[in-house]
mmCIF file of C-alpha atoms in Angstrom:
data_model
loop_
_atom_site.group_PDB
_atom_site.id
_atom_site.type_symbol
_atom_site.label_atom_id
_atom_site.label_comp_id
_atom_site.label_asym_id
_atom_site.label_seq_id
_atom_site.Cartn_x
_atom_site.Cartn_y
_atom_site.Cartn_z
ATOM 1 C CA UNK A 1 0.000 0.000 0.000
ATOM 2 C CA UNK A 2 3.091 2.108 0.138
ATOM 3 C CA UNK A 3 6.622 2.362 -1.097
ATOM 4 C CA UNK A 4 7.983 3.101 2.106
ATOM 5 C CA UNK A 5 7.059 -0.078 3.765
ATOM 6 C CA UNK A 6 7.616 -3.593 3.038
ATOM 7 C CA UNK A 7 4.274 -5.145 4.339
ATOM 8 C CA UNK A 8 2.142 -6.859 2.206
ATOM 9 C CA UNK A 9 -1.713 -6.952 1.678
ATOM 10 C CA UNK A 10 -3.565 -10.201 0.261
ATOM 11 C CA UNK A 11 -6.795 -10.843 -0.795
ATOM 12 C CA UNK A 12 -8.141 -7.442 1.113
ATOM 13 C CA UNK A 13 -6.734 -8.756 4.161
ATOM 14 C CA UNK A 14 -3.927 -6.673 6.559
ATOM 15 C CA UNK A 15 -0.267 -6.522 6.581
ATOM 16 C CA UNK A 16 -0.466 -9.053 9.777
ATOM 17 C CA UNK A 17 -2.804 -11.897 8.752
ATOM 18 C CA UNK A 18 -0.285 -13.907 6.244
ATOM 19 C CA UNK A 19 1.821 -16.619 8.336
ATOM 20 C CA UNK A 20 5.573 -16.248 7.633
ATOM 21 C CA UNK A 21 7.032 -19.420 8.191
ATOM 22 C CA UNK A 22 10.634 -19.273 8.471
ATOM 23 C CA UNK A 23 11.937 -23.213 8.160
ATOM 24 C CA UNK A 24 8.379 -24.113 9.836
ATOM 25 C CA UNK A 25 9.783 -21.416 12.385
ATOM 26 C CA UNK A 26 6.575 -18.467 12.772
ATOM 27 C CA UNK A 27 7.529 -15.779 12.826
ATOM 28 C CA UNK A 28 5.295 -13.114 14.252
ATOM 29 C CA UNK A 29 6.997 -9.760 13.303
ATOM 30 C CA UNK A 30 8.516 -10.408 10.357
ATOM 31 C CA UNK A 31 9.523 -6.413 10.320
ATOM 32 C CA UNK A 32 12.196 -4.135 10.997
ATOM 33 C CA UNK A 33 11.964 -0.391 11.710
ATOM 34 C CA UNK A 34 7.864 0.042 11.367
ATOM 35 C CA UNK A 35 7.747 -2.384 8.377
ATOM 36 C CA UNK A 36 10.745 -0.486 6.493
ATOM 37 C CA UNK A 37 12.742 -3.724 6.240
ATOM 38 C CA UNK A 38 12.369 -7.463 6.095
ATOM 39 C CA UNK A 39 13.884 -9.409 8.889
ATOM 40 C CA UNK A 40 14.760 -12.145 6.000
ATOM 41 C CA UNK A 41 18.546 -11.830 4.594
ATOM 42 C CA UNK A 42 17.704 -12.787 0.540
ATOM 43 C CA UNK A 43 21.184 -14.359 0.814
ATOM 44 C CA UNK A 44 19.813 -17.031 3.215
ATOM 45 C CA UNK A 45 16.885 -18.169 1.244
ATOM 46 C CA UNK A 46 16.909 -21.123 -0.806
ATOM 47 C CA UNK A 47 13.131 -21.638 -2.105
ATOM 48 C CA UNK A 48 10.124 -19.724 -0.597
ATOM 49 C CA UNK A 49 6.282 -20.806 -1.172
ATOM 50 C CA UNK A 50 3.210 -18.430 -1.531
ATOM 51 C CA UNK A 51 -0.033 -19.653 -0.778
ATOM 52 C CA UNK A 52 -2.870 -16.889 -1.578
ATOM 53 C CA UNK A 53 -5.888 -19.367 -0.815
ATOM 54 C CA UNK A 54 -6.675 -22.753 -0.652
ATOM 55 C CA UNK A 55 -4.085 -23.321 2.193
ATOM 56 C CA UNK A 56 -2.986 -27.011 2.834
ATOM 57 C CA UNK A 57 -4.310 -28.162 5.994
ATOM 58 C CA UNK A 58 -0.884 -28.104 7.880
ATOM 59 C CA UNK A 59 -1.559 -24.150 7.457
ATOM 60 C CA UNK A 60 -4.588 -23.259 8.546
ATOM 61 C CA UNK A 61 -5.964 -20.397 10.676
ATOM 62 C CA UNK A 62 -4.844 -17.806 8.215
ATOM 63 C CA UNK A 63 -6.935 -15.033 6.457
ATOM 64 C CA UNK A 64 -4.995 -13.667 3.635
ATOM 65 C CA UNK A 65 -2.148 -15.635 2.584
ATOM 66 C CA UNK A 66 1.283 -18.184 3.983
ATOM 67 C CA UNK A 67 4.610 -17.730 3.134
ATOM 68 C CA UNK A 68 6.662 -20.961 3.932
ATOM 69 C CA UNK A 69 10.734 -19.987 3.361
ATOM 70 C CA UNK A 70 13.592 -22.477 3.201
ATOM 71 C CA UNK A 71 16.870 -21.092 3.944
ATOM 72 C CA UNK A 72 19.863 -22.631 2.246
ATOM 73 C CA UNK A 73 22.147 -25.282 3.526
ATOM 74 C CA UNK A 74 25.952 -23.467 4.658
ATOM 75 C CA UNK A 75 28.816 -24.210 2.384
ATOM 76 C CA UNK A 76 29.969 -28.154 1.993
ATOM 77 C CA UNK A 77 33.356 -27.593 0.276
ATOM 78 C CA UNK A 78 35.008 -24.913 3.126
ATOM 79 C CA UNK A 79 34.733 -21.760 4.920
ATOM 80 C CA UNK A 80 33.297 -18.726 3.386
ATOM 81 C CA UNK A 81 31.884 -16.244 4.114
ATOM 82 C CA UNK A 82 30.709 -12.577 3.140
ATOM 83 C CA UNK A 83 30.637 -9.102 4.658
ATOM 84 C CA UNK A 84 28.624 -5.884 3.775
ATOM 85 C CA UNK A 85 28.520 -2.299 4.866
ATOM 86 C CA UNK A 86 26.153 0.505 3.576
ATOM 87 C CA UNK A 87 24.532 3.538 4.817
ATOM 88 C CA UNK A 88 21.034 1.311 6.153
ATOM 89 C CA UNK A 89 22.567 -1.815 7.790
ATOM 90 C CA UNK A 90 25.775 -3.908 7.755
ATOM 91 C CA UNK A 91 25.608 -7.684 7.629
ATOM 92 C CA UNK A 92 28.567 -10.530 8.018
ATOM 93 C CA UNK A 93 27.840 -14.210 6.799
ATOM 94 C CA UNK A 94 29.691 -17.611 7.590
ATOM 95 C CA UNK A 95 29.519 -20.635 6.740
ATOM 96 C CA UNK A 96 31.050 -24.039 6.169
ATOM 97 C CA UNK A 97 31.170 -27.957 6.832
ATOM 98 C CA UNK A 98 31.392 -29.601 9.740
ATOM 99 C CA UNK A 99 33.055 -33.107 7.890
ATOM 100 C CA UNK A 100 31.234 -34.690 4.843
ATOM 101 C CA UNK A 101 28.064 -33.842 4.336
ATOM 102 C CA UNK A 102 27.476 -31.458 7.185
ATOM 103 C CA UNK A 103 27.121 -27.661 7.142
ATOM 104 C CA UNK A 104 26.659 -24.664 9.195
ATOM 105 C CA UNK A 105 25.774 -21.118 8.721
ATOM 106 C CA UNK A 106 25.132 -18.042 10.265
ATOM 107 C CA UNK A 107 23.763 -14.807 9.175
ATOM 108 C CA UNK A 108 23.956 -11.501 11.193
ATOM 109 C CA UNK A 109 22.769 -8.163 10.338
ATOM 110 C CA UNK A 110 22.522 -4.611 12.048
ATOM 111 C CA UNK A 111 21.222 -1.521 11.045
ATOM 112 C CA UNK A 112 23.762 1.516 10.538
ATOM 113 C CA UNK A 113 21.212 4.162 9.585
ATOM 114 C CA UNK A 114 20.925 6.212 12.974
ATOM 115 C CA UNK A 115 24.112 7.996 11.662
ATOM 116 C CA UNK A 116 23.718 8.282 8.690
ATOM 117 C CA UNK A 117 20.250 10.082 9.026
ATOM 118 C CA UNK A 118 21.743 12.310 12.195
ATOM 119 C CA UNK A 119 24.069 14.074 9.597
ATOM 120 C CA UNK A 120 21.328 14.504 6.964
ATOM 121 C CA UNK A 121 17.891 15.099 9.046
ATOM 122 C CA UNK A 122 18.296 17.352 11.692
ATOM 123 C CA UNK A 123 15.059 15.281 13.508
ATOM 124 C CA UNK A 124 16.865 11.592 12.966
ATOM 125 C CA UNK A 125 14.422 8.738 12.918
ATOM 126 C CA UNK A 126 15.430 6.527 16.873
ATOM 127 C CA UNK A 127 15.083 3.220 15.442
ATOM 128 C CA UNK A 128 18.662 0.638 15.107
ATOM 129 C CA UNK A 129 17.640 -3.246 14.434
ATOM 130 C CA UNK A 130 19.269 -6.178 14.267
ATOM 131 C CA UNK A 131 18.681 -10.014 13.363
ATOM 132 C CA UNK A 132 20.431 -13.307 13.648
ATOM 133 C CA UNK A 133 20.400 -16.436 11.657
ATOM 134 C CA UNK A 134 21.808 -19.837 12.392
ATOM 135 C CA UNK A 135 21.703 -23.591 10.912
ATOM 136 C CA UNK A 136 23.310 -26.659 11.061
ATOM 137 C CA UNK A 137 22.659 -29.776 8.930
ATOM 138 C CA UNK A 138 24.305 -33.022 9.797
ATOM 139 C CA UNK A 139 23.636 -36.399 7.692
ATOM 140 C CA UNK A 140 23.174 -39.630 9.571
ATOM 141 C CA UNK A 141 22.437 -43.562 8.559
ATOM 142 C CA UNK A 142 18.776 -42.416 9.254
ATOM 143 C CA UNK A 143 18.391 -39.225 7.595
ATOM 144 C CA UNK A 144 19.024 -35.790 8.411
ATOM 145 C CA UNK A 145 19.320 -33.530 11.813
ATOM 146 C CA UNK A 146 18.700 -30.091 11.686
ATOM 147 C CA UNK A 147 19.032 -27.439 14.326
ATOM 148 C CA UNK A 148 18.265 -23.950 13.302
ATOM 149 C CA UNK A 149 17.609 -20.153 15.189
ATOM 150 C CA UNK A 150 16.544 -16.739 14.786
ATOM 151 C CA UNK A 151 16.442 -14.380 16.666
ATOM 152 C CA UNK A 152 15.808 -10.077 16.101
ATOM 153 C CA UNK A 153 15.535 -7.244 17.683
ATOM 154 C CA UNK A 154 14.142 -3.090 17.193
ATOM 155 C CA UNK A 155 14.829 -0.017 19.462
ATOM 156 C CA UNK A 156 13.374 3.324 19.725
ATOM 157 C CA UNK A 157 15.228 5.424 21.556
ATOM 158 C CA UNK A 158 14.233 9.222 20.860
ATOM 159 C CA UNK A 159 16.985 11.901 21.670
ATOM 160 C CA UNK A 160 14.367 13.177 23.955
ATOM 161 C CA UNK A 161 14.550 11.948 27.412
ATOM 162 C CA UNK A 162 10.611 12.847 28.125
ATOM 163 C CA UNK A 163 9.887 10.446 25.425
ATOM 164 C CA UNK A 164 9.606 6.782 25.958
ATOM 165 C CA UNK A 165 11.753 4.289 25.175
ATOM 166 C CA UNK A 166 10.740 1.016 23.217
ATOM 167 C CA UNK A 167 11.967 -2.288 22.627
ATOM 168 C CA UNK A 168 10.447 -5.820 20.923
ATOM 169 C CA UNK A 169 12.903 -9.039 20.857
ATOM 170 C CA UNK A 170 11.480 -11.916 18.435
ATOM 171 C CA UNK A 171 13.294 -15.410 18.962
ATOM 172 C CA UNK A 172 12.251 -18.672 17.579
ATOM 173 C CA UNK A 173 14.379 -21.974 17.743
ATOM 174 C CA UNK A 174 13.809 -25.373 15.640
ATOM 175 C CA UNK A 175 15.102 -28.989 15.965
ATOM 176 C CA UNK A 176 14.603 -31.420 12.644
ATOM 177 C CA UNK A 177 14.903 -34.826 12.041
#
């Protein structure tokens, strides 16, 4: 409904009645800064599903639409791993095997745009953010183990003391077999 925010609208419904699963993980605010920014790193994401009706039954409960995401195994032939900087947010990425078939990864990012807007705005926006990705994937005679987390966080802090502060932490953990 805007271009300053990256909530979506199905079917007439609101920005917070479509399920974002994250690797079967819900998450609930799938936000940063008031809907400016996706809590989902692109570079993480290996396949992502859209249902906009007719929702299989393991998704119920939902009025406009599901979005079921499947992040990306880590790296099976070595370490690697990537780092950005820019005037929003700055963001490091690792990954790698653990032996064979077995990988890890882990995805951080953290918003860098309180000073960038202080020199341009003289009334800077108080929000900073940050989120937190990891995920391990081992192989076994039986199948696969999984163990994957996310966790996020957004501050408002305005530069006036009268004013309230606010904080919201979102966290979600998953085991797979």
């Amino acid at each position: 409904t805007s271009d300053v925010s990256a909530k979506f609208y199905v079917r007439g419904g609101a920005g917070d009645q479509n399920l974002i699963l994250l690797d079967g993980m819900k998450l609930y605010n799938p936000f940063h800064a008031f809907g400016l920014f996706s809590v989902l790193d692109p570079e993480i994401i290996k396949a992502a599903e859209v249902y906009t009706g007719a929702f299989p039954a393991g998704y119920g409960n939902r009025l406009s639409s599901v979005v079921n995401v499947t992040t990306r195994d880590g790296n099976h032939a070595g370490l690697s791993g990537t780092a950005n900087l820019n005037f929003l947010s700055g963001k490091l990425q690792l990954e790698g095997p653990f032996t064979g078939d077995n990988s890890w990864l882990i995805s951080g990012r953290s918003s860098m745009f309180s000073g960038t807007i202080n020199k341009m705005i003289p009334n800077p926006a108080p929000t900073t953010f940050y989120d937190l990705f990891f995920k391990g994937t081992a192989g076994t005679e039986t199948g696969r183990l999984g163990l994957r987390g996310y966790t996020s966080g957004d501050d408002i802090t305005p530069s006036d003391p009268t004013q309230p502060n606010h904080q919201w932490r979102s966290s979600a953990f998953s085991g797979v077999l």
